[in-house]
Amino acid sequence: MSKAAAARVFDPAAAATPDSDAALMRRVGEGEAAACRALVESHLGRCVGLAYRLLGDPIEAEDVAQDAFLRLWRLATRWQPRARLTTWLHRVTYNLCIDRLRARRSMSSAQLPEPGSNADPSGTMQRNQVARVVGDALNALPRRQRAAIALVYRRELSNIEAAEVMGISVDAVESLLARGRQGLRKRLSALRADLMGEP
Amino acid sequence: MERNSDPPRTVDLARLGQILDAHGADPDAWPETERDDALALLASSAEARALNASAARLDRLLDRAPTLEPSPELKARVLAAAGEAARPWRRRDAWVLAVWPFGPVWRPAVALAVAALLGIAFGTVAPPGLVGSPDPAPLAEEFATLAFGPDVDLEGQP
């Protein structure tokens, strides 16, 4: 789905305000199962997706998302509507990923998991190959450039929210995005043969 | 995008390239203050359209990046954890909210504790005359002396 098309789909998490999040969190704090399910349905996929784009490992991505939600549940009764819930969850997920990336800094890139290994088995070989090549190109970006692209990917967060999550200025986010996209373009151009399925 | 405080800038090809690099080819993602200028440039410049087409190709490739959906097992684990986390809070909150529905409960608790400590400390260290006397007569005499002088007794006899 293109970014424009994705933006047209109604997204309750994107439409949420700090006050509506607070009301939802109050219900979660009271142990209301429907409220917990609503939060999981609207936010768990974002956490998993962000963690996967940052870590490249599906198992680690699920662990991080679960950890982020555990922290959210524990905070439910004390939730203060200072920021949007989605921004808070992205920030916690991002920080957990950064901790894991720091811990594995000594690991060589050859040891990192293949991002294409989780590709949809029903897709064509070329589609899988494109996904693998794009995933490799993303993983080859410097960590902060990859994070900036992952956060605003399909307009999940605005640049202002991404800046808040990363603890940097909006201009710095835009600079990271620009350098990240330039790096991707350069790398993907070099891999054009792979992308086109050429020998 | 939302930096409305920035002054509007004239969008030339170089600036359009920066916008496309930072935000991609979707005009909805571009800074509001520059969107109209950028769209006007796209309409008038073949070079601008080529830049936009290149950015759109990169967007389409990014859309093909591997994604991961949460597994049903993960959802089940997360929901189970919600139930466990909510249980002790639920019992405590029902009681706390009935007593203090105005916000964090630590504030009135600290105020009560400080007031109690001050009361105990004051009762322990204050002079006996201030704390109270078992016999009020001496204190009444002192007041009478202060009010009427040393030669007047309590019955008003000089």
Tab-separated table of C-alpha atoms in Angstrom:
chain	number	residue	atom	x	y	z
A	1	MET	CA	0.000	0.000	0.000
A	2	SER	CA	1.374	3.425	-0.851
A	3	LYS	CA	1.889	5.998	1.867
A	4	ALA	CA	-0.949	8.094	0.509
A	5	ALA	CA	-3.305	5.133	0.501
A	6	ALA	CA	-2.201	4.146	3.981
A	7	ALA	CA	-2.925	7.668	5.177
A	8	ARG	CA	-6.494	7.454	3.906
A	9	VAL	CA	-7.303	4.369	5.990
A	10	PHE	CA	-8.942	5.375	9.270
A	11	ASP	CA	-6.581	4.674	12.069
A	12	PRO	CA	-7.999	4.927	15.612
A	13	ALA	CA	-4.499	5.105	17.122
A	14	ALA	CA	-3.536	8.007	14.877
A	15	ALA	CA	-6.805	9.805	15.693
A	16	ALA	CA	-6.298	9.367	19.430
A	17	THR	CA	-5.563	12.318	21.685
A	18	PRO	CA	-3.762	12.308	25.052
A	19	ASP	CA	-7.176	12.622	26.764
A	20	SER	CA	-8.810	9.768	24.857
A	21	ASP	CA	-5.698	7.674	25.532
A	22	ALA	CA	-6.023	8.507	29.236
A	23	ALA	CA	-9.649	7.343	29.242
A	24	LEU	CA	-8.629	4.102	27.569
A	25	MET	CA	-5.761	3.602	30.023
A	26	ARG	CA	-8.142	4.179	32.941
A	27	ARG	CA	-10.260	1.300	31.652
A	28	VAL	CA	-7.129	-0.817	31.260
A	29	GLY	CA	-6.180	0.015	34.853
A	30	GLU	CA	-9.595	-1.184	35.969
A	31	GLY	CA	-8.822	-4.478	34.269
A	32	GLU	CA	-11.351	-4.120	31.453
A	33	ALA	CA	-10.479	-6.846	28.951
A	34	ALA	CA	-12.062	-5.030	25.987
A	35	ALA	CA	-9.853	-1.991	26.568
A	36	CYS	CA	-6.737	-4.174	26.734
A	37	ARG	CA	-7.740	-5.913	23.504
A	38	ALA	CA	-8.366	-2.557	21.800
A	39	LEU	CA	-4.890	-1.382	22.750
A	40	VAL	CA	-3.282	-4.601	21.585
A	41	GLU	CA	-5.133	-4.497	18.272
A	42	SER	CA	-4.266	-0.889	17.541
A	43	HIS	CA	-0.685	-0.704	18.842
A	44	LEU	CA	0.989	-4.105	19.101
A	45	GLY	CA	1.542	-4.341	15.339
A	46	ARG	CA	3.259	-0.950	15.331
A	47	CYS	CA	5.623	-1.980	18.135
A	48	VAL	CA	6.454	-5.278	16.461
A	49	GLY	CA	6.935	-3.580	13.088
A	50	LEU	CA	9.210	-0.888	14.482
A	51	ALA	CA	11.260	-3.386	16.478
A	52	TYR	CA	11.590	-5.648	13.451
A	53	ARG	CA	12.731	-2.796	11.227
A	54	LEU	CA	15.306	-1.778	13.840
A	55	LEU	CA	16.496	-5.228	14.923
A	56	GLY	CA	15.850	-7.358	11.827
A	57	ASP	CA	15.010	-10.347	14.009
A	58	PRO	CA	11.374	-11.495	14.383
A	59	ILE	CA	11.910	-13.227	17.729
A	60	GLU	CA	13.715	-10.278	19.278
A	61	ALA	CA	11.092	-7.930	17.795
A	62	GLU	CA	8.281	-9.846	19.538
A	63	ASP	CA	10.235	-9.904	22.809
A	64	VAL	CA	10.693	-6.141	22.670
A	65	ALA	CA	7.021	-5.511	21.865
A	66	GLN	CA	5.951	-7.751	24.743
A	67	ASP	CA	8.308	-5.927	27.106
A	68	ALA	CA	6.950	-2.552	25.976
A	69	PHE	CA	3.375	-3.664	26.630
A	70	LEU	CA	4.286	-5.076	30.046
A	71	ARG	CA	5.568	-1.632	30.984
A	72	LEU	CA	2.369	-0.113	29.634
A	73	TRP	CA	0.135	-2.415	31.693
A	74	ARG	CA	2.095	-1.652	34.862
A	75	LEU	CA	1.673	2.055	34.230
A	76	ALA	CA	-2.045	1.892	33.432
A	77	THR	CA	-3.458	3.215	36.710
A	78	ARG	CA	-0.863	5.987	36.919
A	79	TRP	CA	-1.096	7.068	33.271
A	80	GLN	CA	-0.849	10.840	32.834
A	81	PRO	CA	-2.110	12.320	29.540
A	82	ARG	CA	1.111	14.190	28.763
A	83	ALA	CA	1.830	12.529	25.420
A	84	ARG	CA	-0.014	10.377	22.957
A	85	LEU	CA	0.026	6.710	23.878
A	86	THR	CA	1.386	5.784	20.459
A	87	THR	CA	4.339	8.152	20.933
A	88	TRP	CA	5.044	6.669	24.376
A	89	LEU	CA	4.942	3.123	23.035
A	90	HIS	CA	7.199	3.999	20.109
A	91	ARG	CA	9.666	5.641	22.510
A	92	VAL	CA	9.783	2.627	24.829
A	93	THR	CA	10.096	0.229	21.881
A	94	TYR	CA	12.815	2.376	20.321
A	95	ASN	CA	14.798	2.548	23.576
A	96	LEU	CA	14.511	-1.208	24.134
A	97	CYS	CA	15.757	-1.793	20.576
A	98	ILE	CA	18.662	0.615	21.033
A	99	ASP	CA	19.645	-1.251	24.222
A	100	ARG	CA	19.670	-4.521	22.294
A	101	LEU	CA	21.594	-3.028	19.377
A	102	ARG	CA	24.221	-1.709	21.794
A	103	ALA	CA	24.471	-5.121	23.424
A	104	ARG	CA	25.080	-6.792	20.099
A	105	ARG	CA	27.507	-4.119	18.849
A	106	SER	CA	30.372	-6.566	18.950
A	107	MET	CA	28.511	-8.958	16.681
A	108	SER	CA	29.604	-8.759	13.032
A	109	SER	CA	27.033	-7.965	10.376
A	110	ALA	CA	27.585	-11.446	8.929
A	111	GLN	CA	26.102	-12.890	12.109
A	112	LEU	CA	22.971	-10.730	11.995
A	113	PRO	CA	19.769	-12.517	10.963
A	114	GLU	CA	18.597	-12.358	7.393
A	115	PRO	CA	15.632	-9.939	7.209
A	116	GLY	CA	14.291	-11.793	4.199
A	117	SER	CA	14.064	-15.071	6.081
A	118	ASN	CA	10.570	-14.225	7.353
A	119	ALA	CA	9.191	-13.339	3.956
A	120	ASP	CA	5.709	-14.419	3.007
A	121	PRO	CA	6.076	-17.950	1.600
A	122	SER	CA	3.100	-17.472	-0.702
A	123	GLY	CA	4.805	-14.616	-2.574
A	124	THR	CA	6.769	-15.006	-5.754
A	125	MET	CA	10.493	-15.541	-5.653
A	126	GLN	CA	11.114	-12.112	-7.138
A	127	ARG	CA	8.930	-10.421	-4.562
A	128	ASN	CA	10.826	-12.172	-1.807
A	129	GLN	CA	14.083	-11.212	-3.414
A	130	VAL	CA	13.068	-7.550	-3.611
A	131	ALA	CA	11.995	-7.623	0.024
A	132	ARG	CA	15.305	-9.214	1.010
A	133	VAL	CA	17.365	-6.702	-0.959
A	134	VAL	CA	15.408	-3.726	0.444
A	135	GLY	CA	15.618	-5.176	3.943
A	136	ASP	CA	19.372	-5.646	3.572
A	137	ALA	CA	19.746	-2.080	2.318
A	138	LEU	CA	17.778	-0.758	5.300
A	139	ASN	CA	19.817	-2.841	7.729
A	140	ALA	CA	23.018	-1.537	6.187
A	141	LEU	CA	22.093	2.055	7.070
A	142	PRO	CA	23.604	3.668	10.167
A	143	ARG	CA	21.409	2.955	13.197
A	144	ARG	CA	19.938	6.435	13.618
A	145	GLN	CA	19.131	6.837	9.923
A	146	ARG	CA	17.403	3.457	9.958
A	147	ALA	CA	15.499	4.438	13.105
A	148	ALA	CA	14.292	7.726	11.595
A	149	ILE	CA	13.020	5.954	8.489
A	150	ALA	CA	11.408	3.209	10.592
A	151	LEU	CA	9.593	5.724	12.795
A	152	VAL	CA	8.055	7.772	9.997
A	153	TYR	CA	7.580	4.716	7.777
A	154	ARG	CA	4.091	4.858	6.255
A	155	ARG	CA	3.568	8.012	8.296
A	156	GLU	CA	3.217	6.118	11.564
A	157	LEU	CA	4.607	9.142	13.384
A	158	SER	CA	5.010	12.743	12.357
A	159	ASN	CA	8.524	14.134	12.185
A	160	ILE	CA	7.820	16.003	15.429
A	161	GLU	CA	6.807	12.788	17.202
A	162	ALA	CA	9.787	10.929	15.741
A	163	ALA	CA	12.039	13.689	17.086
A	164	GLU	CA	10.446	13.269	20.523
A	165	VAL	CA	10.945	9.503	20.425
A	166	MET	CA	14.603	9.816	19.423
A	167	GLY	CA	15.283	12.738	21.756
A	168	ILE	CA	16.575	15.000	18.975
A	169	SER	CA	15.338	18.055	17.066
A	170	VAL	CA	12.934	17.928	14.128
A	171	ASP	CA	15.667	19.305	11.885
A	172	ALA	CA	17.965	16.485	12.996
A	173	VAL	CA	15.245	13.935	12.155
A	174	GLU	CA	14.798	15.442	8.703
A	175	SER	CA	18.548	15.374	8.180
A	176	LEU	CA	18.663	11.700	9.197
A	177	LEU	CA	15.737	10.939	6.870
A	178	ALA	CA	17.398	12.710	3.959
A	179	ARG	CA	20.750	10.983	4.483
A	180	GLY	CA	19.022	7.657	5.020
A	181	ARG	CA	17.007	7.898	1.824
A	182	GLN	CA	20.062	9.043	-0.132
A	183	GLY	CA	22.002	6.072	1.230
A	184	LEU	CA	19.180	3.711	0.348
A	185	ARG	CA	18.888	5.092	-3.156
A	186	LYS	CA	22.618	4.700	-3.719
A	187	ARG	CA	22.681	1.169	-2.364
A	188	LEU	CA	19.546	0.035	-4.179
A	189	SER	CA	20.782	1.527	-7.431
A	190	ALA	CA	23.919	-0.554	-7.053
A	191	LEU	CA	21.750	-3.626	-6.472
A	192	ARG	CA	19.481	-2.936	-9.421
A	193	ALA	CA	20.311	-6.285	-11.007
A	194	ASP	CA	19.176	-8.094	-7.865
A	195	LEU	CA	16.004	-6.019	-7.691
A	196	MET	CA	15.120	-6.706	-11.300
A	197	GLY	CA	15.849	-10.406	-10.907
A	198	GLU	CA	18.672	-10.193	-13.415
A	199	PRO	CA	21.543	-12.689	-13.248
B	1	MET	CA	5.505	19.187	8.184
B	2	GLU	CA	4.002	20.742	11.341
B	3	ARG	CA	6.623	23.463	11.848
B	4	ASN	CA	4.194	26.274	11.229
B	5	SER	CA	6.439	28.761	13.015
B	6	ASP	CA	8.970	28.527	10.160
B	7	PRO	CA	8.662	31.328	7.623
B	8	PRO	CA	7.448	30.166	4.216
B	9	ARG	CA	10.290	29.517	1.811
B	10	THR	CA	10.327	29.699	-1.936
B	11	VAL	CA	10.655	26.160	-3.224
B	12	ASP	CA	13.226	25.754	-5.965
B	13	LEU	CA	14.593	22.521	-7.398
B	14	ALA	CA	17.237	22.226	-4.678
B	15	ARG	CA	14.672	22.707	-1.929
B	16	LEU	CA	12.277	20.282	-3.611
B	17	GLY	CA	15.096	17.720	-3.634
B	18	GLN	CA	15.554	18.229	0.119
B	19	ILE	CA	11.819	17.877	0.745
B	20	LEU	CA	11.643	14.688	-1.317
B	21	ASP	CA	14.701	13.284	0.433
B	22	ALA	CA	13.276	13.965	3.873
B	23	HIS	CA	9.592	13.205	3.309
B	24	GLY	CA	9.232	11.107	0.166
B	25	ALA	CA	7.023	11.707	-2.855
B	26	ASP	CA	3.648	11.928	-1.110
B	27	PRO	CA	2.627	15.606	-0.975
B	28	ASP	CA	0.543	14.915	2.160
B	29	ALA	CA	3.825	14.286	4.002
B	30	TRP	CA	5.460	17.528	2.863
B	31	PRO	CA	5.706	20.636	5.076
B	32	GLU	CA	2.373	22.440	4.895
B	33	THR	CA	4.024	25.816	4.469
B	34	GLU	CA	5.866	24.658	1.345
B	35	ARG	CA	3.393	22.206	-0.142
B	36	ASP	CA	1.648	24.602	-2.513
B	37	ASP	CA	4.929	26.029	-3.810
B	38	ALA	CA	6.324	22.535	-4.298
B	39	LEU	CA	3.198	21.378	-6.161
B	40	ALA	CA	3.358	24.469	-8.372
B	41	LEU	CA	6.982	23.687	-9.180
B	42	LEU	CA	6.035	20.096	-10.019
B	43	ALA	CA	3.363	21.346	-12.387
B	44	SER	CA	5.758	23.651	-14.184
B	45	SER	CA	9.074	21.785	-14.244
B	46	ALA	CA	9.906	18.494	-15.958
B	47	GLU	CA	13.060	18.292	-13.849
B	48	ALA	CA	10.986	18.579	-10.690
B	49	ARG	CA	8.705	15.813	-11.921
B	50	ALA	CA	11.745	13.609	-12.588
B	51	LEU	CA	12.933	14.200	-9.011
B	52	ASN	CA	9.476	13.340	-7.722
B	53	ALA	CA	9.300	10.182	-9.835
B	54	SER	CA	12.659	9.053	-8.442
B	55	ALA	CA	11.447	9.626	-4.876
B	56	ALA	CA	8.229	7.725	-5.646
B	57	ARG	CA	10.273	4.741	-6.895
B	58	LEU	CA	12.178	4.700	-3.613
B	59	ASP	CA	8.879	4.910	-1.677
B	60	ARG	CA	7.558	1.907	-3.598
B	61	LEU	CA	10.697	-0.068	-2.832
B	62	LEU	CA	10.415	0.845	0.853
B	63	ASP	CA	6.854	-0.455	0.767
B	64	ARG	CA	8.342	-3.802	-0.265
B	65	ALA	CA	10.602	-3.999	2.789
B	66	PRO	CA	9.970	-7.089	4.910
B	67	THR	CA	7.314	-6.559	7.541
B	68	LEU	CA	6.307	-8.518	10.591
B	69	GLU	CA	2.821	-8.949	12.019
B	70	PRO	CA	2.427	-9.929	15.674
B	71	SER	CA	1.810	-13.638	16.047
B	72	PRO	CA	-1.387	-14.903	17.775
B	73	GLU	CA	0.877	-16.338	20.489
B	74	LEU	CA	2.362	-12.898	21.175
B	75	LYS	CA	-1.107	-11.335	21.378
B	76	ALA	CA	-2.183	-14.045	23.824
B	77	ARG	CA	0.929	-13.518	25.981
B	78	VAL	CA	0.460	-9.740	26.037
B	79	LEU	CA	-3.236	-9.990	26.941
B	80	ALA	CA	-2.499	-12.535	29.675
B	81	ALA	CA	0.101	-10.164	31.098
B	82	ALA	CA	-2.508	-7.375	31.109
B	83	GLY	CA	-4.792	-9.472	33.302
B	84	GLU	CA	-1.996	-10.245	35.753
B	85	ALA	CA	-0.826	-6.653	35.909
B	86	ALA	CA	-4.324	-5.255	36.452
B	87	ARG	CA	-5.426	-7.597	39.252
B	88	PRO	CA	-3.561	-6.159	42.276
B	89	TRP	CA	-4.076	-2.611	41.032
B	90	ARG	CA	-7.788	-3.177	40.605
B	91	ARG	CA	-8.311	-4.164	44.256
B	92	ARG	CA	-6.200	-1.321	45.603
B	93	ASP	CA	-7.583	1.264	43.223
B	94	ALA	CA	-11.204	0.633	44.103
B	95	TRP	CA	-10.426	1.439	47.741
B	96	VAL	CA	-8.070	4.325	47.010
B	97	LEU	CA	-10.370	5.968	44.471
B	98	ALA	CA	-13.280	5.849	46.919
B	99	VAL	CA	-11.208	7.748	49.491
B	100	TRP	CA	-9.202	10.063	47.265
B	101	PRO	CA	-10.510	10.525	43.711
B	102	PHE	CA	-8.529	13.733	43.029
B	103	GLY	CA	-5.217	12.400	41.685
B	104	PRO	CA	-2.051	10.722	42.972
B	105	VAL	CA	-2.699	9.377	46.435
B	106	TRP	CA	0.836	10.024	47.692
B	107	ARG	CA	0.155	13.746	48.083
B	108	PRO	CA	-2.546	13.546	50.791
B	109	ALA	CA	-0.676	10.611	52.373
B	110	VAL	CA	2.511	12.686	52.724
B	111	ALA	CA	0.541	15.676	54.050
B	112	LEU	CA	-1.117	13.499	56.710
B	113	ALA	CA	2.179	11.907	57.687
B	114	VAL	CA	3.919	15.291	58.031
B	115	ALA	CA	1.024	16.665	60.110
B	116	ALA	CA	1.142	13.621	62.420
B	117	LEU	CA	4.919	13.882	62.849
B	118	LEU	CA	4.692	17.604	63.633
B	119	GLY	CA	1.987	16.917	66.220
B	120	ILE	CA	4.037	14.223	67.937
B	121	ALA	CA	7.198	16.354	67.867
B	122	PHE	CA	5.370	19.394	69.223
B	123	GLY	CA	3.763	17.378	72.022
B	124	THR	CA	7.134	15.856	72.951
B	125	VAL	CA	9.406	18.916	73.021
B	126	ALA	CA	7.067	21.831	73.811
B	127	PRO	CA	7.309	23.444	77.350
B	128	PRO	CA	4.838	22.013	79.902
B	129	GLY	CA	2.982	25.331	80.227
B	130	LEU	CA	2.097	25.305	76.531
B	131	VAL	CA	1.039	21.692	76.458
B	132	GLY	CA	-1.406	22.060	79.360
B	133	SER	CA	-1.446	21.959	83.146
B	134	PRO	CA	-3.417	19.674	85.431
B	135	ASP	CA	-4.172	22.650	87.700
B	136	PRO	CA	-5.472	25.795	85.931
B	137	ALA	CA	-5.206	28.030	89.033
B	138	PRO	CA	-1.549	29.090	88.693
B	139	LEU	CA	-2.117	29.992	85.053
B	140	ALA	CA	-5.204	32.080	85.991
B	141	GLU	CA	-3.164	33.915	88.569
B	142	GLU	CA	-0.505	34.741	86.023
B	143	PHE	CA	-3.150	36.183	83.676
B	144	ALA	CA	-4.650	38.239	86.530
B	145	THR	CA	-1.212	39.584	87.417
B	146	LEU	CA	-0.583	40.537	83.816
B	147	ALA	CA	-4.005	42.230	83.493
B	148	PHE	CA	-4.439	44.002	86.804
B	149	GLY	CA	-1.021	44.209	88.379
B	150	PRO	CA	0.686	42.271	91.187
B	151	ASP	CA	-1.611	43.584	94.007
B	152	VAL	CA	-4.930	42.314	92.675
B	153	ASP	CA	-6.092	38.840	93.507
B	154	LEU	CA	-8.519	36.742	91.548
B	155	GLU	CA	-11.563	37.689	93.685
B	156	GLY	CA	-10.967	41.369	92.831
B	157	GLN	CA	-9.869	42.346	96.353
B	158	PRO	CA	-7.113	45.011	96.383
